Amino acid sequence: MKKLKILFIMAIPLICAWTAAEDTYTLANGYTVTIHGTSNLHDWNETVGTVSGAGMVSSNSDGSFNLNSLSIVMEVHSIKSTEGSAMNNNTYKALKADADPEITLKLSNPINSIQAKKGEAAVSAKATLTIAGVTKTIDILVKASMPEQGKLVFEGSQAIKMTDYGINPPTALFGTLKTGNEITISFKTTFSQKAN
């Protein structure tokens, strides 16, 4: 019994250090998320207006950090196109916005020992992307940086095929503009440490 008590007392600092090291980070304002696509007439762009996100981060003694979890949610009805309201409405219909109003990106596995304090670090991540109610696992390359303590910046882009998510590429201008199947989602997001 005495030995068990000693072991428990010795373990307390380790337990406290582990719990104290993990911090919550939330998506700050100033993010940019755009969707770039092609058509039979010209290229087009859409901007996602409403995005939220949060992640859990732990620090290491060598100055690196571990990204233990990350989730980003994009509101479909906040997407606005350079082609105007007709393209917006066709986008919402194609993405089944009424039934599935959110696009979500979730980190599948933790990423350890990210060295981002002295500049950008290229990070390869596996994540799940859910669009129009369909979830696929993707591999994504992200640039991570820590411009200051308590702030993390993630920047990157991902090409996907709409038909992989059961989406019929939207049209506009009474069908004269037909979009290509492949689109590229580009993002630059800043996450700030949440005060305890």
GROMACS .gro file of C-alpha atoms in nm:
model
  196
    1MET     CA    1   0.000   0.000   0.000
    2LYS     CA    2   0.284   0.236   0.087
    3LYS     CA    3   0.459   0.164  -0.246
    4LEU     CA    4   0.138   0.231  -0.434
    5LYS     CA    5   0.099   0.567  -0.260
    6ILE     CA    6   0.459   0.663  -0.346
    7LEU     CA    7   0.405   0.573  -0.712
    8PHE     CA    8   0.086   0.777  -0.720
    9ILE     CA    9   0.263   1.081  -0.569
   10MET     CA   10   0.545   1.047  -0.825
   11ALA     CA   11   0.294   1.027  -1.109
   12ILE     CA   12   0.104   1.345  -1.015
   13PRO     CA   13   0.356   1.589  -1.175
   14LEU     CA   14   0.356   1.385  -1.494
   15ILE     CA   15  -0.024   1.382  -1.508
   16CYS     CA   16  -0.043   1.755  -1.444
   17ALA     CA   17   0.222   1.830  -1.706
   18TRP     CA   18   0.033   1.625  -1.963
   19THR     CA   19  -0.303   1.788  -1.900
   20ALA     CA   20  -0.156   2.139  -1.886
   21ALA     CA   21   0.027   2.098  -2.217
   22GLU     CA   22  -0.286   2.059  -2.430
   23ASP     CA   23  -0.455   2.383  -2.537
   24THR     CA   24  -0.767   2.465  -2.737
   25TYR     CA   25  -0.723   2.677  -3.049
   26THR     CA   26  -1.017   2.834  -3.232
   27LEU     CA   27  -1.044   2.984  -3.580
   28ALA     CA   28  -0.991   3.360  -3.578
   29ASN     CA   29  -1.144   3.616  -3.812
   30GLY     CA   30  -0.956   3.706  -4.127
   31TYR     CA   31  -0.964   3.358  -4.282
   32THR     CA   32  -0.997   3.305  -4.657
   33VAL     CA   33  -1.151   2.996  -4.812
   34THR     CA   34  -1.208   2.998  -5.188
   35ILE     CA   35  -1.326   2.745  -5.444
   36HIS     CA   36  -1.169   2.767  -5.789
   37GLY     CA   37  -1.315   2.592  -6.090
   38THR     CA   38  -1.325   2.587  -6.467
   39SER     CA   39  -1.602   2.591  -6.726
   40ASN     CA   40  -1.653   2.576  -7.100
   41LEU     CA   41  -1.652   2.958  -7.102
   42HIS     CA   42  -1.401   3.073  -6.840
   43ASP     CA   43  -1.262   3.004  -6.495
   44TRP     CA   44  -1.473   3.094  -6.193
   45ASN     CA   45  -1.428   3.146  -5.820
   46GLU     CA   46  -1.646   3.119  -5.513
   47THR     CA   47  -1.578   3.247  -5.161
   48VAL     CA   48  -1.693   3.075  -4.843
   49GLY     CA   49  -1.816   3.351  -4.614
   50THR     CA   50  -1.882   3.167  -4.287
   51VAL     CA   51  -1.626   2.924  -4.147
   52SER     CA   52  -1.566   2.799  -3.793
   53GLY     CA   53  -1.310   2.563  -3.649
   54ALA     CA   54  -1.127   2.437  -3.343
   55GLY     CA   55  -0.832   2.216  -3.260
   56MET     CA   56  -0.633   2.073  -2.972
   57VAL     CA   57  -0.260   2.146  -2.961
   58SER     CA   58   0.013   2.031  -2.722
   59SER     CA   59   0.363   2.174  -2.695
   60ASN     CA   60   0.690   1.983  -2.684
   61SER     CA   61   1.010   2.070  -2.500
   62ASP     CA   62   1.203   2.116  -2.828
   63GLY     CA   63   0.973   2.401  -2.940
   64SER     CA   64   0.764   2.187  -3.174
   65PHE     CA   65   0.394   2.119  -3.127
   66ASN     CA   66   0.152   1.833  -3.181
   67LEU     CA   67  -0.176   1.889  -3.363
   68ASN     CA   68  -0.393   1.640  -3.177
   69SER     CA   69  -0.724   1.726  -3.344
   70LEU     CA   70  -0.866   1.979  -3.587
   71SER     CA   71  -1.213   2.038  -3.727
   72ILE     CA   72  -1.326   2.302  -3.977
   73VAL     CA   73  -1.690   2.369  -4.070
   74MET     CA   74  -1.795   2.571  -4.378
   75GLU     CA   75  -2.152   2.696  -4.422
   76VAL     CA   76  -2.277   2.609  -4.772
   77HIS     CA   77  -2.529   2.894  -4.789
   78SER     CA   78  -2.246   3.142  -4.726
   79ILE     CA   79  -2.074   3.048  -5.055
   80LYS     CA   80  -2.084   3.334  -5.306
   81SER     CA   81  -1.982   3.306  -5.671
   82THR     CA   82  -1.822   3.553  -5.912
   83GLU     CA   83  -2.099   3.450  -6.155
   84GLY     CA   84  -2.380   3.602  -5.947
   85SER     CA   85  -2.698   3.478  -5.778
   86ALA     CA   86  -2.793   3.222  -6.045
   87MET     CA   87  -2.463   3.039  -5.992
   88ASN     CA   88  -2.505   3.072  -5.615
   89ASN     CA   89  -2.844   2.904  -5.624
   90ASN     CA   90  -2.719   2.629  -5.856
   91THR     CA   91  -2.424   2.571  -5.622
   92TYR     CA   92  -2.656   2.535  -5.321
   93LYS     CA   93  -2.873   2.293  -5.518
   94ALA     CA   94  -2.573   2.088  -5.635
   95LEU     CA   95  -2.433   2.073  -5.281
   96LYS     CA   96  -2.775   1.976  -5.138
   97ALA     CA   97  -2.748   2.268  -4.900
   98ASP     CA   98  -3.094   2.230  -4.747
   99ALA     CA   99  -3.030   1.869  -4.643
  100ASP     CA  100  -2.656   1.907  -4.573
  101PRO     CA  101  -2.585   2.272  -4.492
  102GLU     CA  102  -2.221   2.221  -4.387
  103ILE     CA  103  -1.896   2.112  -4.546
  104THR     CA  104  -1.665   1.964  -4.281
  105LEU     CA  105  -1.296   1.882  -4.272
  106LYS     CA  106  -1.165   1.675  -3.981
  107LEU     CA  107  -0.814   1.560  -3.906
  108SER     CA  108  -0.809   1.179  -3.900
  109ASN     CA  109  -0.489   1.126  -3.700
  110PRO     CA  110  -0.273   1.346  -3.474
  111ILE     CA  111   0.034   1.507  -3.631
  112ASN     CA  112   0.335   1.512  -3.400
  113SER     CA  113   0.647   1.729  -3.373
  114ILE     CA  114   0.553   2.010  -3.613
  115GLN     CA  115   0.849   2.250  -3.630
  116ALA     CA  116   0.684   2.579  -3.723
  117LYS     CA  117   0.835   2.845  -3.494
  118LYS     CA  118   1.117   2.945  -3.730
  119GLY     CA  119   0.908   2.961  -4.047
  120GLU     CA  120   0.676   2.743  -4.247
  121ALA     CA  121   0.666   2.368  -4.201
  122ALA     CA  122   0.519   2.142  -4.467
  123VAL     CA  123   0.277   1.901  -4.304
  124SER     CA  124   0.119   1.599  -4.467
  125ALA     CA  125  -0.215   1.517  -4.311
  126LYS     CA  126  -0.488   1.260  -4.352
  127ALA     CA  127  -0.837   1.400  -4.308
  128THR     CA  128  -1.202   1.331  -4.379
  129LEU     CA  129  -1.389   1.573  -4.603
  130THR     CA  130  -1.768   1.568  -4.598
  131ILE     CA  131  -1.957   1.740  -4.882
  132ALA     CA  132  -2.328   1.698  -4.962
  133GLY     CA  133  -2.352   1.424  -4.701
  134VAL     CA  134  -2.072   1.214  -4.854
  135THR     CA  135  -1.751   1.157  -4.656
  136LYS     CA  136  -1.418   1.073  -4.818
  137THR     CA  137  -1.068   1.033  -4.673
  138ILE     CA  138  -0.814   1.265  -4.834
  139ASP     CA  139  -0.441   1.328  -4.809
  140ILE     CA  140  -0.365   1.697  -4.788
  141LEU     CA  141  -0.041   1.897  -4.778
  142VAL     CA  142  -0.053   2.200  -4.552
  143LYS     CA  143   0.191   2.479  -4.469
  144ALA     CA  144   0.195   2.540  -4.095
  145SER     CA  145   0.354   2.837  -3.919
  146MET     CA  146   0.355   2.996  -3.575
  147PRO     CA  147   0.407   3.371  -3.630
  148GLU     CA  148   0.376   3.434  -3.257
  149GLN     CA  149   0.302   3.246  -2.939
  150GLY     CA  150  -0.060   3.137  -2.926
  151LYS     CA  151  -0.123   3.172  -3.300
  152LEU     CA  152  -0.110   2.901  -3.567
  153VAL     CA  153  -0.150   2.959  -3.940
  154PHE     CA  154  -0.249   2.683  -4.181
  155GLU     CA  155  -0.240   2.740  -4.556
  156GLY     CA  156  -0.295   2.504  -4.846
  157SER     CA  157  -0.517   2.383  -5.128
  158GLN     CA  158  -0.688   2.059  -5.224
  159ALA     CA  159  -0.817   1.946  -5.563
  160ILE     CA  160  -1.126   1.725  -5.563
  161LYS     CA  161  -1.371   1.586  -5.816
  162MET     CA  162  -1.731   1.683  -5.751
  163THR     CA  163  -1.865   1.354  -5.882
  164ASP     CA  164  -1.668   1.170  -5.608
  165TYR     CA  165  -1.916   1.330  -5.365
  166GLY     CA  166  -2.225   1.261  -5.576
  167ILE     CA  167  -2.238   1.620  -5.700
  168ASN     CA  168  -2.345   1.713  -6.051
  169PRO     CA  169  -2.124   2.004  -6.159
  170PRO     CA  170  -2.348   2.314  -6.154
  171THR     CA  171  -2.439   2.523  -6.458
  172ALA     CA  172  -2.526   2.889  -6.507
  173LEU     CA  173  -2.647   3.133  -6.774
  174PHE     CA  174  -2.935   2.905  -6.872
  175GLY     CA  175  -2.700   2.612  -6.918
  176THR     CA  176  -2.454   2.788  -7.147
  177LEU     CA  177  -2.191   2.785  -6.868
  178LYS     CA  178  -2.103   2.428  -6.773
  179THR     CA  179  -1.852   2.381  -6.495
  180GLY     CA  180  -1.571   2.128  -6.500
  181ASN     CA  181  -1.575   1.831  -6.263
  182GLU     CA  182  -1.254   1.920  -6.076
  183ILE     CA  183  -1.241   2.207  -5.830
  184THR     CA  184  -0.968   2.335  -5.599
  185ILE     CA  185  -1.042   2.447  -5.243
  186SER     CA  186  -0.777   2.693  -5.118
  187PHE     CA  187  -0.754   2.821  -4.764
  188LYS     CA  188  -0.554   3.037  -4.527
  189THR     CA  189  -0.665   3.018  -4.166
  190THR     CA  190  -0.534   3.151  -3.837
  191PHE     CA  191  -0.612   2.971  -3.511
  192SER     CA  192  -0.572   3.152  -3.179
  193GLN     CA  193  -0.517   2.992  -2.842
  194LYS     CA  194  -0.830   3.005  -2.630
  195ALA     CA  195  -0.782   3.163  -2.290
  196ASN     CA  196  -0.823   2.920  -2.000
   0.00000   0.00000   0.00000
